[in-house]
CSV table of C-alpha atoms in Angstrom, one decimal:
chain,number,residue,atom,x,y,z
X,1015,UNK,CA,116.2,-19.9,76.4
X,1016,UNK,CA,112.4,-20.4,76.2
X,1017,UNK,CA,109.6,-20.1,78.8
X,1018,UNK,CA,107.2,-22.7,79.6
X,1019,UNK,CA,103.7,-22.0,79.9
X,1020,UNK,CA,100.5,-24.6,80.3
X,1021,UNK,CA,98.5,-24.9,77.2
X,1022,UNK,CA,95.6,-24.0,80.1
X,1023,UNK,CA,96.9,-20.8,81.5
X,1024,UNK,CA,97.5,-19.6,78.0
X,1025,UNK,CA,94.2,-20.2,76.4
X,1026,UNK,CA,92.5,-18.8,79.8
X,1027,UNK,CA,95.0,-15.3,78.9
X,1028,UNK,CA,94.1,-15.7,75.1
X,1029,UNK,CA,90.3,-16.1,75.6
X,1030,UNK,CA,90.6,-12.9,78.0
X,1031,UNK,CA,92.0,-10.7,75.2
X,1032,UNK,CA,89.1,-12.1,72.9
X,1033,UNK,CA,86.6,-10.9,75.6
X,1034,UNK,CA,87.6,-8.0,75.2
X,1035,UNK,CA,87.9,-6.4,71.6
X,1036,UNK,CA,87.4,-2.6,72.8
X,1037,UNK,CA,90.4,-2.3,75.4
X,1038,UNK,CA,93.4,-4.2,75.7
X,1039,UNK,CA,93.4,-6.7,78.7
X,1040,UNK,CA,96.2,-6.4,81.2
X,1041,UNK,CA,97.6,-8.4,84.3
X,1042,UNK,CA,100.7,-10.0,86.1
X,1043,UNK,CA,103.0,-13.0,85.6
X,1044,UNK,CA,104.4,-15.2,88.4
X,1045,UNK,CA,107.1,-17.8,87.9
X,1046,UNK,CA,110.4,-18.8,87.5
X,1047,UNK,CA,113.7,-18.4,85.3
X,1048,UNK,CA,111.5,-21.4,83.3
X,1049,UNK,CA,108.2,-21.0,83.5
X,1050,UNK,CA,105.4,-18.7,83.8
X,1051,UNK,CA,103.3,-20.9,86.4
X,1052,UNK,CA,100.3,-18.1,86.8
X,1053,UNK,CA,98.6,-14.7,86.1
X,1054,UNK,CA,96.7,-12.3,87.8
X,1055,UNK,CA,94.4,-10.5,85.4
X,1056,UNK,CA,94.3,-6.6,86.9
X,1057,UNK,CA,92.4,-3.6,85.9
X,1058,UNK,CA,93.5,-1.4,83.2
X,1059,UNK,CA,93.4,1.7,84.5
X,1060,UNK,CA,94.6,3.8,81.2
X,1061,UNK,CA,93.2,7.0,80.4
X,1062,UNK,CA,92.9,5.5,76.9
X,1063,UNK,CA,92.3,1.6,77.6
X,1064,UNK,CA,91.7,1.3,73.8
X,1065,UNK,CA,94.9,1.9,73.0
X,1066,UNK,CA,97.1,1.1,76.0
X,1067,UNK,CA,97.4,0.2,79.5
X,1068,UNK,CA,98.2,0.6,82.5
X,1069,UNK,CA,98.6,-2.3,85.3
X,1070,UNK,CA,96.1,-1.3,89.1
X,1071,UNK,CA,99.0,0.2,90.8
X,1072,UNK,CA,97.6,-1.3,93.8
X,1073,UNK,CA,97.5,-4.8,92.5
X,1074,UNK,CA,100.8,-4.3,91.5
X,1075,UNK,CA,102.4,-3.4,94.6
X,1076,UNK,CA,100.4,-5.9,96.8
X,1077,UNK,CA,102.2,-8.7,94.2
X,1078,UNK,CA,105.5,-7.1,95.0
X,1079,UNK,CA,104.6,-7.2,98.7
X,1080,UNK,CA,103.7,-10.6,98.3
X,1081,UNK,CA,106.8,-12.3,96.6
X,1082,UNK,CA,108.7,-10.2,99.5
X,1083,UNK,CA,107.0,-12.5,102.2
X,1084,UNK,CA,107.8,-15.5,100.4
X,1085,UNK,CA,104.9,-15.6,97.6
X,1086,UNK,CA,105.1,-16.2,93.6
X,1087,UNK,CA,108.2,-14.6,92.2
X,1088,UNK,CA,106.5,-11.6,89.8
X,1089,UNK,CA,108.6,-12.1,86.7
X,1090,UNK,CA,106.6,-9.9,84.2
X,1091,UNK,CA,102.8,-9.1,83.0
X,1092,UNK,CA,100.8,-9.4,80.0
X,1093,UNK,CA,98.4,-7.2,77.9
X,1094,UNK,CA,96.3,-7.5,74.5
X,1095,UNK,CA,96.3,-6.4,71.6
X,1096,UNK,CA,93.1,-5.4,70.5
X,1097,UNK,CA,93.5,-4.4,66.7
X,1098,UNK,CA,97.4,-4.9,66.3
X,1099,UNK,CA,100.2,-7.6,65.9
X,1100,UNK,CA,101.2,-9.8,69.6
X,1101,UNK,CA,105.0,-7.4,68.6
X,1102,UNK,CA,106.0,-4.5,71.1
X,1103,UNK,CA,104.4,-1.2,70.1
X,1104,UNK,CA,105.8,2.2,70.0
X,1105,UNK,CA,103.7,3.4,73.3
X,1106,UNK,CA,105.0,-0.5,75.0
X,1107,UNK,CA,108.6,1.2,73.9
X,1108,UNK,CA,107.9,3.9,75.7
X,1109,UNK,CA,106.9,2.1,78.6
X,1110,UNK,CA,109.8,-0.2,78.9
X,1111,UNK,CA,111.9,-0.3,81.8
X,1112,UNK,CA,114.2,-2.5,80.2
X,1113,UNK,CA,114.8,-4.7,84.0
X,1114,UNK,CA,114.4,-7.9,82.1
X,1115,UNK,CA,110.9,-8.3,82.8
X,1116,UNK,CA,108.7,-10.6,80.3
X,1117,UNK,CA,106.0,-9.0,78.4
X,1118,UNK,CA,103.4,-11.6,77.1
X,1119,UNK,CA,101.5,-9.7,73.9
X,1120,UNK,CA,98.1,-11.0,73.3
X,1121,UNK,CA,95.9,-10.9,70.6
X,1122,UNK,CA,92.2,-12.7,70.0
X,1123,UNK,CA,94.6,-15.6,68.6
X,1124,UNK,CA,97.8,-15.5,69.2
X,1125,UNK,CA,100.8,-14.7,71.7
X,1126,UNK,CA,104.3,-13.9,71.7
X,1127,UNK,CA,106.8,-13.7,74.6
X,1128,UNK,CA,109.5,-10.5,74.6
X,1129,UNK,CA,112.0,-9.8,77.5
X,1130,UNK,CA,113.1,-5.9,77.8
X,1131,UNK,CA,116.5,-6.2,77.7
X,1132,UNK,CA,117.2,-2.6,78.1
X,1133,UNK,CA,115.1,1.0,78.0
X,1134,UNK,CA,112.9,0.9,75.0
X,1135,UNK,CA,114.3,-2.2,73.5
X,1136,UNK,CA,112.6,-5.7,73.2
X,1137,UNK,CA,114.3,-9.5,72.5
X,1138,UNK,CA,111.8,-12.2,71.7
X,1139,UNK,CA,111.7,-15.0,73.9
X,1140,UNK,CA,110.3,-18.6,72.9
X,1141,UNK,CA,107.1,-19.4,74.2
X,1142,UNK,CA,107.0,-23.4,75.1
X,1143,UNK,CA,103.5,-24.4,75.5
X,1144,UNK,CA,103.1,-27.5,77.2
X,1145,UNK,CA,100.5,-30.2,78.7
Protein backbone atom coordinates (compact mmCIF):
# COMPACT_ATOMS: atom_id res chain seq x y z
CA UNK A 1 0.00 0.00 0.00
CA UNK A 2 1.29 3.35 -1.12
CA UNK A 3 0.91 6.95 0.42
CA UNK A 4 -0.47 9.79 -1.25
CA UNK A 5 1.15 12.98 -1.09
CA UNK A 6 0.40 16.44 -3.27
CA UNK A 7 2.92 17.19 -5.86
CA UNK A 8 2.79 20.81 -3.73
CA UNK A 9 3.54 19.62 -0.27
CA UNK A 10 6.39 17.52 -1.69
CA UNK A 11 8.20 20.04 -3.71
CA UNK A 12 7.67 22.69 -0.68
CA UNK A 13 9.63 19.54 1.69
CA UNK A 14 12.10 18.94 -1.39
CA UNK A 15 12.95 22.61 -1.84
CA UNK A 16 13.52 22.75 2.10
CA UNK A 17 16.22 20.11 1.98
CA UNK A 18 17.82 22.10 -1.06
CA UNK A 19 17.85 25.24 1.24
CA UNK A 20 19.73 23.62 3.24
CA UNK A 21 22.91 21.79 2.01
CA UNK A 22 24.96 22.10 5.51
CA UNK A 23 22.38 20.25 7.93
CA UNK A 24 19.73 18.00 7.26
CA UNK A 25 16.14 19.49 7.52
CA UNK A 26 13.67 17.86 9.82
CA UNK A 27 9.80 18.08 10.68
CA UNK A 28 6.42 16.27 11.21
CA UNK A 29 3.94 14.39 9.08
CA UNK A 30 0.05 14.50 9.57
CA UNK A 31 -2.37 12.29 7.75
CA UNK A 32 -4.08 9.29 7.39
CA UNK A 33 -3.65 5.40 6.64
CA UNK A 34 -3.53 7.11 2.76
CA UNK A 35 -2.16 10.08 2.71
CA UNK A 36 0.29 12.39 4.12
CA UNK A 37 -2.09 15.69 3.98
CA UNK A 38 0.68 18.09 5.80
CA UNK A 39 4.13 18.91 7.53
CA UNK A 40 5.40 20.85 10.08
CA UNK A 41 8.98 21.80 9.41
CA UNK A 42 10.66 21.85 13.16
CA UNK A 43 14.05 22.69 14.41
CA UNK A 44 16.80 20.32 14.37
CA UNK A 45 18.09 20.40 17.43
CA UNK A 46 21.15 17.76 16.93
CA UNK A 47 24.39 18.18 18.46
CA UNK A 48 25.69 17.34 15.04
CA UNK A 49 22.85 18.80 12.55
CA UNK A 50 25.25 17.99 9.66
CA UNK A 51 24.99 14.65 10.09
CA UNK A 52 21.73 13.87 11.87
CA UNK A 53 18.71 15.07 13.63
CA UNK A 54 16.86 15.42 16.04
CA UNK A 55 12.92 16.66 15.90
CA UNK A 56 12.15 20.15 18.84
CA UNK A 57 11.00 17.95 21.52
CA UNK A 58 8.60 20.62 22.19
CA UNK A 59 7.12 20.76 18.73
CA UNK A 60 6.82 17.31 19.02
CA UNK A 61 4.87 16.92 21.96
CA UNK A 62 2.53 19.94 21.36
CA UNK A 63 1.65 17.69 17.83
CA UNK A 64 0.98 14.76 20.03
CA UNK A 65 -1.09 17.05 22.34
CA UNK A 66 -2.82 18.27 19.44
CA UNK A 67 -4.02 15.03 17.59
CA UNK A 68 -5.23 14.06 21.35
CA UNK A 69 -7.83 17.07 21.22
CA UNK A 70 -8.97 16.08 18.03
CA UNK A 71 -6.21 17.60 15.52
CA UNK A 72 -4.18 16.03 12.46
CA UNK A 73 -3.29 12.45 13.19
CA UNK A 74 0.82 12.64 13.49
CA UNK A 75 1.65 9.55 11.31
CA UNK A 76 5.51 10.11 10.91
CA UNK A 77 8.21 12.92 10.08
CA UNK A 78 10.69 13.73 7.53
CA UNK A 79 14.38 14.80 7.35
CA UNK A 80 17.18 15.41 4.55
CA UNK A 81 19.73 14.12 3.40
CA UNK A 82 22.34 16.47 2.87
CA UNK A 83 25.22 14.51 1.07
CA UNK A 84 23.67 10.87 1.01
CA UNK A 85 21.03 8.53 -0.77
CA UNK A 86 16.87 9.38 0.36
CA UNK A 87 17.65 5.24 2.00
CA UNK A 88 17.64 4.80 5.97
CA UNK A 89 21.16 5.35 7.37
CA UNK A 90 22.90 3.46 9.99
CA UNK A 91 22.46 6.46 12.75
CA UNK A 92 18.23 6.56 11.28
CA UNK A 93 18.74 2.56 12.35
CA UNK A 94 19.72 3.51 15.40
CA UNK A 95 16.99 5.81 15.83
CA UNK A 96 14.18 3.62 14.90
CA UNK A 97 11.39 2.85 17.10
CA UNK A 98 10.13 0.50 14.74
CA UNK A 99 5.99 1.78 15.81
CA UNK A 100 5.21 1.89 12.24
CA UNK A 101 5.80 5.39 11.81
CA UNK A 102 6.65 6.82 8.17
CA UNK A 103 10.00 8.28 7.55
CA UNK A 104 10.07 10.55 4.44
CA UNK A 105 14.11 10.82 3.38
CA UNK A 106 14.82 13.85 1.46
CA UNK A 107 17.50 14.83 -0.62
CA UNK A 108 18.05 18.20 -2.86
CA UNK A 109 16.08 16.01 -5.57
CA UNK A 110 14.54 13.25 -4.54
CA UNK A 111 12.38 11.38 -1.86
CA UNK A 112 11.62 8.07 -0.71
CA UNK A 113 8.97 6.85 1.77
CA UNK A 114 10.07 3.87 4.49
CA UNK A 115 7.71 2.56 7.31
CA UNK A 116 9.77 1.12 10.51
CA UNK A 117 8.34 -2.01 10.82
CA UNK A 118 10.18 -3.04 13.82
CA UNK A 119 13.47 -1.66 15.98
CA UNK A 120 16.17 -0.79 13.55
CA UNK A 121 14.48 -2.17 10.49
CA UNK A 122 12.99 -0.23 7.55
CA UNK A 123 10.25 -1.43 4.61
CA UNK A 124 9.85 0.90 1.68
CA UNK A 125 6.64 2.34 1.17
CA UNK A 126 5.33 3.75 -2.32
CA UNK A 127 5.24 7.34 -2.54
CA UNK A 128 2.03 8.41 -4.86
CA UNK A 129 2.40 11.89 -5.92
CA UNK A 130 -0.57 13.39 -7.02
CA UNK A 131 -2.37 16.71 -8.41
Amino acid sequence: MGYGISSTLLARLLTEARNSPDAEVCGLLFGDAQRIGAAQACANVATSPARSFEIDPAALFAAHRRARAGGPALIGHYHSHPSGAPEPSARDAAQAMGDGALWLILTARAARLWRTDRAGAFEPVALEVQD
